[in-house]
Short mmCIF file of C-alpha atoms and ligand atoms in Angstrom, two decimals:
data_model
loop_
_atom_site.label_atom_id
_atom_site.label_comp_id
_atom_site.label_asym_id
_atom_site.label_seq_id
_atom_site.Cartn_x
_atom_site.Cartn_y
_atom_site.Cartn_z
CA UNK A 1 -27.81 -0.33 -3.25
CA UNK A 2 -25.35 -0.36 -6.44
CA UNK A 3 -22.19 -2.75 -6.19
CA UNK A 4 -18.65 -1.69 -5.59
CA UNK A 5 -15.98 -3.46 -7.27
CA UNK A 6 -13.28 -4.24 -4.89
CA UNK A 7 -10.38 -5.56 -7.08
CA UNK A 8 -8.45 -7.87 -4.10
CA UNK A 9 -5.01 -8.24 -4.14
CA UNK A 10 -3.91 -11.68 -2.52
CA UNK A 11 -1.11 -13.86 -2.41
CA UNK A 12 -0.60 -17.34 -1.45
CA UNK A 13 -4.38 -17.21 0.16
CA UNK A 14 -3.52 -14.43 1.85
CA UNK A 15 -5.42 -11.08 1.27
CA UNK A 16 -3.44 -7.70 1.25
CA UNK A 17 -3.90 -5.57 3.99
CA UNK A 18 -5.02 -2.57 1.70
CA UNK A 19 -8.12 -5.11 0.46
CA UNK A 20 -9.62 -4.94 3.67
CA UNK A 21 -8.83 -0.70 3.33
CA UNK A 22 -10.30 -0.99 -0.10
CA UNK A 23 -13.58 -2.67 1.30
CA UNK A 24 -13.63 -0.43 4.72
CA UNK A 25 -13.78 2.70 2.09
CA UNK A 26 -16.67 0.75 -0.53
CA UNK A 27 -19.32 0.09 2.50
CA UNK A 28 -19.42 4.14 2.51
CA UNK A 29 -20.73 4.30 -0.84
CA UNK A 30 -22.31 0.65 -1.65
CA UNK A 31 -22.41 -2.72 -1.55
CA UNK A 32 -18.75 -3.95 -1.47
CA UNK A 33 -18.47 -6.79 -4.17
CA UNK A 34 -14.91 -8.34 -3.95
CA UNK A 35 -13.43 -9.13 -7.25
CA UNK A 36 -10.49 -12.18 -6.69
CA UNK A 37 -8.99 -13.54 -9.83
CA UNK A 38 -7.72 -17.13 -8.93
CA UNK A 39 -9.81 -19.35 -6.77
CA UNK A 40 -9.95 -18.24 -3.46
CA UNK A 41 -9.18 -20.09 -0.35
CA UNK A 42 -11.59 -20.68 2.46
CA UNK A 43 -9.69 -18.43 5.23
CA UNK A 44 -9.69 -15.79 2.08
CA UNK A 45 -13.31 -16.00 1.91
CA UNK A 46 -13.97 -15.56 5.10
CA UNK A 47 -11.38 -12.51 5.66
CA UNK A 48 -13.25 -10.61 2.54
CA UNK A 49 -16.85 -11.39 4.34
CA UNK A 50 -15.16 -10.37 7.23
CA UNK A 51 -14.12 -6.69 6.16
CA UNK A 52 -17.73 -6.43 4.71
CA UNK A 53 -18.04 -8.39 1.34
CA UNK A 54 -21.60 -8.85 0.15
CA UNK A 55 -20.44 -10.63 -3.13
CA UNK A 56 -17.22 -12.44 -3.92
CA UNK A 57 -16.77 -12.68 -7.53
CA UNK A 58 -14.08 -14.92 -8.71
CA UNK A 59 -12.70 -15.59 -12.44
CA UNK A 60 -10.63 -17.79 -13.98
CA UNK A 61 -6.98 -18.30 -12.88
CA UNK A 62 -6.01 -17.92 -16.22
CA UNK A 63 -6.04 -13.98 -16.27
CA UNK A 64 -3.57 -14.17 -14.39
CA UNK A 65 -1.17 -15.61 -16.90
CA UNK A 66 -1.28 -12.31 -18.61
CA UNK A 67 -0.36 -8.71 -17.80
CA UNK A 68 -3.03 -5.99 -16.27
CA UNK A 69 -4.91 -6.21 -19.53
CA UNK A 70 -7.37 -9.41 -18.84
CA UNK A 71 -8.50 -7.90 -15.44
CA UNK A 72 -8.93 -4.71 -17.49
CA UNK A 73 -11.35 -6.21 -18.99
CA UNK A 74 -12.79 -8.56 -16.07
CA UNK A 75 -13.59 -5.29 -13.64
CA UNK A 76 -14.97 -3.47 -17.06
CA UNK A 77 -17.50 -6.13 -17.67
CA UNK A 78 -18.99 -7.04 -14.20
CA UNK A 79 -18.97 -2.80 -13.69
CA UNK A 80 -21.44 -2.73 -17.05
CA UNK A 81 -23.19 -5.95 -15.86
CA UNK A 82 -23.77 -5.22 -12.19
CA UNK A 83 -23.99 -1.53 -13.12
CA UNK A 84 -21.97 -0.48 -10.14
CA UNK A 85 -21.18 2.11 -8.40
CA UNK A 86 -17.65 2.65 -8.78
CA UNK A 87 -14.37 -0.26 -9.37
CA UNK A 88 -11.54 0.53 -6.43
CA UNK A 89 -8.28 -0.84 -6.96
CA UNK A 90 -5.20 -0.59 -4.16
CA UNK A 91 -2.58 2.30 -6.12
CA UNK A 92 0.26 -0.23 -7.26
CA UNK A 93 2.15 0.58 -10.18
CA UNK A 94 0.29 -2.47 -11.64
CA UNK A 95 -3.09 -1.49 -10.72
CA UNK A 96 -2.80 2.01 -11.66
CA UNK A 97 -2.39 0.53 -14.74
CA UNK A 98 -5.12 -1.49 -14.77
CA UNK A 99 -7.54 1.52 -13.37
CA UNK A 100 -6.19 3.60 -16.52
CA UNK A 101 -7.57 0.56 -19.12
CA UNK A 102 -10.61 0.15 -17.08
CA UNK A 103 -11.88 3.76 -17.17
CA UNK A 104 -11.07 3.76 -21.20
CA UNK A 105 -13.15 0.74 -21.37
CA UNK A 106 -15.86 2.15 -19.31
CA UNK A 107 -15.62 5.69 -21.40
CA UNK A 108 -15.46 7.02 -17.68
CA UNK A 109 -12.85 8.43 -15.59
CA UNK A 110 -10.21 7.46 -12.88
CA UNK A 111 -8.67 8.93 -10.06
CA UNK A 112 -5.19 7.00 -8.88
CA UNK A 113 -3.06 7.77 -5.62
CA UNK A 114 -6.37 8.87 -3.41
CA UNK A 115 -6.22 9.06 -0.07
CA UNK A 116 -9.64 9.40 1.04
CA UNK A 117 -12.78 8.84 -0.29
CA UNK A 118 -16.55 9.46 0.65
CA UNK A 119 -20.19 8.29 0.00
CA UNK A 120 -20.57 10.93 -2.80
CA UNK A 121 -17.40 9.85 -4.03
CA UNK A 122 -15.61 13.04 -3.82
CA UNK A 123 -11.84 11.09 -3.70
CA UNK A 124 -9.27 13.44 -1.53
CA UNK A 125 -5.68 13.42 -3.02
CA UNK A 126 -2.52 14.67 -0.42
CA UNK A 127 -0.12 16.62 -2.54
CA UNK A 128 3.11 18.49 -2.50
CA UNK A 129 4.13 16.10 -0.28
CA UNK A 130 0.95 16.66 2.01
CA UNK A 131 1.25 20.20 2.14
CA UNK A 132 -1.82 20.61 0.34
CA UNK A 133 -5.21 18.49 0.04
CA UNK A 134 -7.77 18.51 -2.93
CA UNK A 135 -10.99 17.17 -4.03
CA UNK A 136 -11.96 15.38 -6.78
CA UNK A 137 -14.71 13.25 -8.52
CA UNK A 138 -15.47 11.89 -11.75
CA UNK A 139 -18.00 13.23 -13.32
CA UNK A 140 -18.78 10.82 -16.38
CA UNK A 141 -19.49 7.17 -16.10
CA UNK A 142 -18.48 4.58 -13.58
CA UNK A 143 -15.68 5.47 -11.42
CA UNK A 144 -12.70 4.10 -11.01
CA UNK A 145 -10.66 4.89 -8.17
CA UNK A 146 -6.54 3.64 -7.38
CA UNK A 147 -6.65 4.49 -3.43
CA UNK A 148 -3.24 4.54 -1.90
CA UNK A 149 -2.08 1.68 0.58
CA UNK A 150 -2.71 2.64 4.77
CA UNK A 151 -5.01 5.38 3.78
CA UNK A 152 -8.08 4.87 5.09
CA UNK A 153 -8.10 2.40 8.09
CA UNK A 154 -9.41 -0.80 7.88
CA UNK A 155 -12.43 -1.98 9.91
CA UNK A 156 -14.24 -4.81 10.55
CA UNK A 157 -17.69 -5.51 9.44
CA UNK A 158 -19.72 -8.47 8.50
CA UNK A 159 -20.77 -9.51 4.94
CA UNK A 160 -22.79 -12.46 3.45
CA UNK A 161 -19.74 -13.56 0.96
CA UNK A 162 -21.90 -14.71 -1.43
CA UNK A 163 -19.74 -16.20 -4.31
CA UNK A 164 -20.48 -16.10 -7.91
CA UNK A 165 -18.08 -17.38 -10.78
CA UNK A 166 -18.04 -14.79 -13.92
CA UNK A 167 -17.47 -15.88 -17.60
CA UNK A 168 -15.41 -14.48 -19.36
CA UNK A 169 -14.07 -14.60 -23.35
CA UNK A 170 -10.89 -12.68 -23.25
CA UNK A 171 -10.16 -10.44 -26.37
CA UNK A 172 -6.92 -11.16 -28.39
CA UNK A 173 -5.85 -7.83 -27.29
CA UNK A 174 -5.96 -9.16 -23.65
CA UNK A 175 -3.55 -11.95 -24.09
CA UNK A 176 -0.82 -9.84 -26.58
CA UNK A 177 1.39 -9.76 -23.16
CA UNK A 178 1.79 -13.26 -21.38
CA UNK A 179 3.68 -13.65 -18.41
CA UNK A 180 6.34 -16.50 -19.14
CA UNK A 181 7.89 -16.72 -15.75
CA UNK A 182 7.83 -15.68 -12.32
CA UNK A 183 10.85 -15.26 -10.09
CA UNK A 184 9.52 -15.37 -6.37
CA UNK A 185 11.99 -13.05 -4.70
CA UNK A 186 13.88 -13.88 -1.88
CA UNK A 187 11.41 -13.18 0.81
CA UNK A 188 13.43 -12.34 4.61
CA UNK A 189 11.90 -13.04 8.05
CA UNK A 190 10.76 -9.22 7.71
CA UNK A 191 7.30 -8.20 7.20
CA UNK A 192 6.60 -6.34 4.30
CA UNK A 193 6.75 -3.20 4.30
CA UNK A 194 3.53 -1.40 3.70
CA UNK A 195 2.18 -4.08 5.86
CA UNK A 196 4.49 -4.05 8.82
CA UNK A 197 3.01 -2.94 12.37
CA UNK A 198 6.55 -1.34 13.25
CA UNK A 199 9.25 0.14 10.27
CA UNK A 200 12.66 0.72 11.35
CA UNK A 201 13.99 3.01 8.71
CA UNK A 202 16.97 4.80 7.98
CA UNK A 203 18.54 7.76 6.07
CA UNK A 204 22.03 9.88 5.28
CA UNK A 205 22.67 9.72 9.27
CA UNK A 206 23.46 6.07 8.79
CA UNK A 207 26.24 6.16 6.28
CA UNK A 208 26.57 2.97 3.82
CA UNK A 209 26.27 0.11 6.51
CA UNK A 210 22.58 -0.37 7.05
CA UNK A 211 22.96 -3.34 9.67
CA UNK A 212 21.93 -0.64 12.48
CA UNK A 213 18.69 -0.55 11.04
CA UNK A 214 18.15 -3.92 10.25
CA UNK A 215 19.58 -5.35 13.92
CA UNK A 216 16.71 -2.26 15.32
CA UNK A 217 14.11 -4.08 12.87
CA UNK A 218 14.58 -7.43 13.87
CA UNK A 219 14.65 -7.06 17.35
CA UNK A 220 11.30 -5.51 17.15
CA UNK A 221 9.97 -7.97 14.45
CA UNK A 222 10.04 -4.91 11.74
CA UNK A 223 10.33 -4.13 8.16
CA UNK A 224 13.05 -2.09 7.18
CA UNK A 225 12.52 1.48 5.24
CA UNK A 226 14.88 3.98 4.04
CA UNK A 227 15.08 7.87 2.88
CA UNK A 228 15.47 8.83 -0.84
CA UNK A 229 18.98 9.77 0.34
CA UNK A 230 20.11 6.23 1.21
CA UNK A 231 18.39 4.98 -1.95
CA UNK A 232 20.53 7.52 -3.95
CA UNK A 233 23.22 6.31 -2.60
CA UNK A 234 23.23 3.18 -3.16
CA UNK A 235 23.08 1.92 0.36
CA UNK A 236 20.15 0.55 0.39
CA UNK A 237 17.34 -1.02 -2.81
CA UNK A 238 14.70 1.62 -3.84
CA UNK A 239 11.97 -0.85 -2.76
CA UNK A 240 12.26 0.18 0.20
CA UNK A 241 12.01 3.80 -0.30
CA UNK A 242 10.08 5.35 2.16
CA UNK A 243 7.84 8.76 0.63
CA UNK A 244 6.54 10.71 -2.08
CA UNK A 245 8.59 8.66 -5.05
CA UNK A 246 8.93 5.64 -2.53
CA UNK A 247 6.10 3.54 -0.50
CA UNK A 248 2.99 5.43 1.55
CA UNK A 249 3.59 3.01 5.43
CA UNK A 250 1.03 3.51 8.39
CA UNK A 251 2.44 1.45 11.07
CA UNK A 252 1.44 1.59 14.42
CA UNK A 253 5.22 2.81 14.79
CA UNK A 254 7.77 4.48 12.94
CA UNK A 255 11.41 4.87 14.24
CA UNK A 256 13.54 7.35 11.49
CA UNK A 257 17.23 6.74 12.45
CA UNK A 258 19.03 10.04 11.25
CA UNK A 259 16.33 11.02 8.71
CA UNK A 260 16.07 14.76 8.50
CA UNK A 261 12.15 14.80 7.76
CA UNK A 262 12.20 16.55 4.50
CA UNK A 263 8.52 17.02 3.22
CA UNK A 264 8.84 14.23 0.31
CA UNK A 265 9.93 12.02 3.35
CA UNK A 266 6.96 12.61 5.61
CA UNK A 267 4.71 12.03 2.56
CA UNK A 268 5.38 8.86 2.92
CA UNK A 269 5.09 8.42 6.81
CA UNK A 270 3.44 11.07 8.90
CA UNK A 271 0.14 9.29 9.21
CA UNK A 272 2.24 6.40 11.41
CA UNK A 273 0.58 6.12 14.70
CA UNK A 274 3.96 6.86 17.11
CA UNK A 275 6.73 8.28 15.78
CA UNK A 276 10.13 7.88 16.96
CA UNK A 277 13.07 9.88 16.13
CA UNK A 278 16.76 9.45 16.70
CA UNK A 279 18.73 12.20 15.46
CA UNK A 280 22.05 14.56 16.32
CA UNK A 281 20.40 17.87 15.37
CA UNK A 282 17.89 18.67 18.08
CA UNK A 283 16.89 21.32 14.81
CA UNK A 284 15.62 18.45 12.33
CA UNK A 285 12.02 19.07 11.32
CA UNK A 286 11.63 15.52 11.86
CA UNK A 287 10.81 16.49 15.15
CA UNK A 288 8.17 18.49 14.32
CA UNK A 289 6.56 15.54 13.35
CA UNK A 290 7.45 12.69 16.27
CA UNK A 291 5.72 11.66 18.97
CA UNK A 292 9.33 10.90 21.19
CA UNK A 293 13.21 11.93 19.84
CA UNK A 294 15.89 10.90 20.90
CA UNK A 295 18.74 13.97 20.21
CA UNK A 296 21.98 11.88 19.89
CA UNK A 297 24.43 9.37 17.64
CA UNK A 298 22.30 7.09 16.13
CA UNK A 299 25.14 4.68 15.88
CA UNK A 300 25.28 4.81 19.99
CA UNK A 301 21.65 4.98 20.69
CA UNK A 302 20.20 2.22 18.20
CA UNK A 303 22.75 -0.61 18.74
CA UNK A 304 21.93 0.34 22.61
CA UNK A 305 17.97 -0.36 22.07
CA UNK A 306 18.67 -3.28 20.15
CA UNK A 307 20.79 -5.02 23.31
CA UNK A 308 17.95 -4.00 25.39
CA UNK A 309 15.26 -4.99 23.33
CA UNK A 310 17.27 -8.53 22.48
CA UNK A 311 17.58 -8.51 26.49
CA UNK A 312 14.04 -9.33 27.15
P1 FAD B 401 19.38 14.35 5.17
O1 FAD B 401 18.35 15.36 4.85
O2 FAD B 401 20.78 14.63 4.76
O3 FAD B 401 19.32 14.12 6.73
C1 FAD B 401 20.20 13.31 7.44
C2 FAD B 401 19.84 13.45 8.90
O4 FAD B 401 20.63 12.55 9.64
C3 FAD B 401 20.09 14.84 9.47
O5 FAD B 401 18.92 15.29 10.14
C4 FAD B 401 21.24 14.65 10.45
O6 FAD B 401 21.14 15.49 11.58
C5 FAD B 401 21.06 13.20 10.84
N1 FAD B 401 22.28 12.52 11.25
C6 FAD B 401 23.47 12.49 10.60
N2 FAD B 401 24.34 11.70 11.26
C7 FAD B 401 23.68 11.23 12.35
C8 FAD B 401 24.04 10.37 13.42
N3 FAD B 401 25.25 9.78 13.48
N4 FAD B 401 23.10 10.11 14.37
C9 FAD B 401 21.87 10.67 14.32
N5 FAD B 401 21.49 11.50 13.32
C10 FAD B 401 22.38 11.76 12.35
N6 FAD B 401 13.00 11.66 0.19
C11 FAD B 401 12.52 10.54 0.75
O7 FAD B 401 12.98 10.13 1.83
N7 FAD B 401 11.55 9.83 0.13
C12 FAD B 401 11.00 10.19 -1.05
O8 FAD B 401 10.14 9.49 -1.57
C13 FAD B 401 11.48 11.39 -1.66
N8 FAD B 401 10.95 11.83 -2.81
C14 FAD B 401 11.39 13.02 -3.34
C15 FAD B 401 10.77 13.53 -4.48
C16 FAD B 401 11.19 14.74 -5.01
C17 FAD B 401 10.51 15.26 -6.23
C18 FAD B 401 12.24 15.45 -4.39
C19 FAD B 401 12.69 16.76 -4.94
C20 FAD B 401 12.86 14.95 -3.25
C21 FAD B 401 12.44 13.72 -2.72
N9 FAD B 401 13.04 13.21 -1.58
C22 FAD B 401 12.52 12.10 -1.00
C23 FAD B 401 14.28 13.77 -1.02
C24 FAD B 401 14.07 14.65 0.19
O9 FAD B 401 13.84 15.99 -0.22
C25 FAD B 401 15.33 14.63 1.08
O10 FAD B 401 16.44 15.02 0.33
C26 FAD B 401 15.62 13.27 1.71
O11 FAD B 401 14.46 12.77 2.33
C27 FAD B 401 16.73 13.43 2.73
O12 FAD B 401 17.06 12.19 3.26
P2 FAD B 401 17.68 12.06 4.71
O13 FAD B 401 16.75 12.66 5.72
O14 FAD B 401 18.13 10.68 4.89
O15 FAD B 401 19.02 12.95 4.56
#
């Protein structure tokens, strides 16, 4: 069975969620090969070989000193020297990037922002804000394939984690960009957000002080999202933008605290497990979409669940 290049994503040891996405989706069409620049930890390892990893390959720390283009060229060689199957990355502004210089590499062609993919790697992309699905597949050379984060759930299953260093001579080209610093942001107590079991988020309803949502979050050990409206306004950073020009989240729960549920909104959110809505107009299409609503001030009903919550 041909090799497919998982591209992980860790940091500090630990392995992104949409990794173990990325390796649930390869076992469909091959034999999931992990690719982990940087020397991997043992409890990485053993997560990778966990989620199915046959092969761990792991390069030189130094790639990393330089931007996308060195792992460009990393997932481009072991692709022609393992002829594999197909090179998945997680769809990160970075990646993306990366996927784009692959495929030119490769002379092949990539598909970035998928959703779904199967063992004939047809790739499934969600657009107009999930209004419509379609189909796609490369049809020359090895593909490469960005598949959005919380797309395709991740499942357990074991691998031998066989590791294997790779060589590799970077071009000059590959080290034109180096990375001279990097500024760890400030990281809170919250999860992150495409990561985080439970997202509190917010929207206009909430006006400019977002500590309704955040006191909500933290009670319930949960990241923090907001609509494109509170972004625009300056009320809260884009980061956290929830939806089609913000971040795809899965969670097992999703409370919108007066969010109207546009489309470009639920792009971003309808595949949460439970939704919860708290909103004034018993009319919002948000409701269309949630699992339990609560019709009423947000400002009254979410500092009220936060007492209780805190309570117990
Ligand atoms: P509104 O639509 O104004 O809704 C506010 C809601 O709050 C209403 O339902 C109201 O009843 C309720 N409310 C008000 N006061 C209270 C209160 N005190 N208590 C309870 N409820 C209250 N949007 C995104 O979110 N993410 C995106 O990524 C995104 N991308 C976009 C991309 C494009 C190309 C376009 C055109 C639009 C995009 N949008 C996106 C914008 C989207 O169309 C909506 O405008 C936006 O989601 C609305 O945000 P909102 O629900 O917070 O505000």
């Amino acid at each position: 069975m041909a090799e497919v290049l998982v591209l992980v994503d860790h940091v500090d040891g630990q392995v992104k969620k949409v990794t173990l996405e990325l390796l649930t989706a390869a076992r469909r069409i091959g034999e999931p090969a992990a690719v982990v620049v940087g020397e991997p930890t043992d409890e990485l390892k053993a997560k990778l070989g966990e989620y199915g990893a046959e092969k761990i390959y792991t390069a030189p720390a130094e790639l990393d000193d330089y931007v996308v283009a060195p792992k460009a060229e990393l997932l481009a060689k072991l692709a022609n020297d393992k002829s594999a199957a197909a090179v998945l990355v997680s769809a990160t502004p970075e990646n993306k990037e990366i996927a784009g210089r692959t495929a030119v590499k490769l002379g092949s062609g990539v598909l970035t922002d998928v959703v779904d993919i199967n063992s004939e790697l047809v790739a499934e992309h969600s657009i107009f804000g999930g209004s419509i699905i379609t189909h796609a597949k490369v049809t020359k050379g090895v593909p490469v394939v960005a598949v959005r984060p919380n797309a395709i759930p991740a499942e357990p299953s074991a691998g031998a984690a066989a590791v294997e260093a790779v060589e590799i001579e970077l071009s000059d080209a590959a080290k034109a960009a180096r990375i001279t610093d990097r500024v760890k942001q400030e990281k809170g107590a919250r999860p992150e957000l495409t990561e985080a079991a439970i997202v509190v988020s917010g929207g206009r309803g909430v006006g400019e002080d977002f500590s309704v949502v955040e006191n909500l979050a933290d009670a319930l050990g949960a990241a923090v999202g907001a609509s494109r409206a509170a972004v625009d306004a300056g009320w809260y950073p884009h980061a956290f933008q929830v939806g089609q020009t913000g971040k795809t989240v899965s969670p097992n729960l999703y409370i919108a605290l007066g969010i109207s549920g546009a489309i470009q909104h639920r792009a971003g959110m309808q595949t949460s497990k439970t939704i919860v809505a708290v909103n004034k107009d018993p009319e919002a299409p948000i409701l269309e979409i949630s699992d339990f609503a609560v019709i009423g001030d947000l400002h009254k009903v979410a500092p009220q669940l936060t007492e209780e919550i805190n309570k117990r």
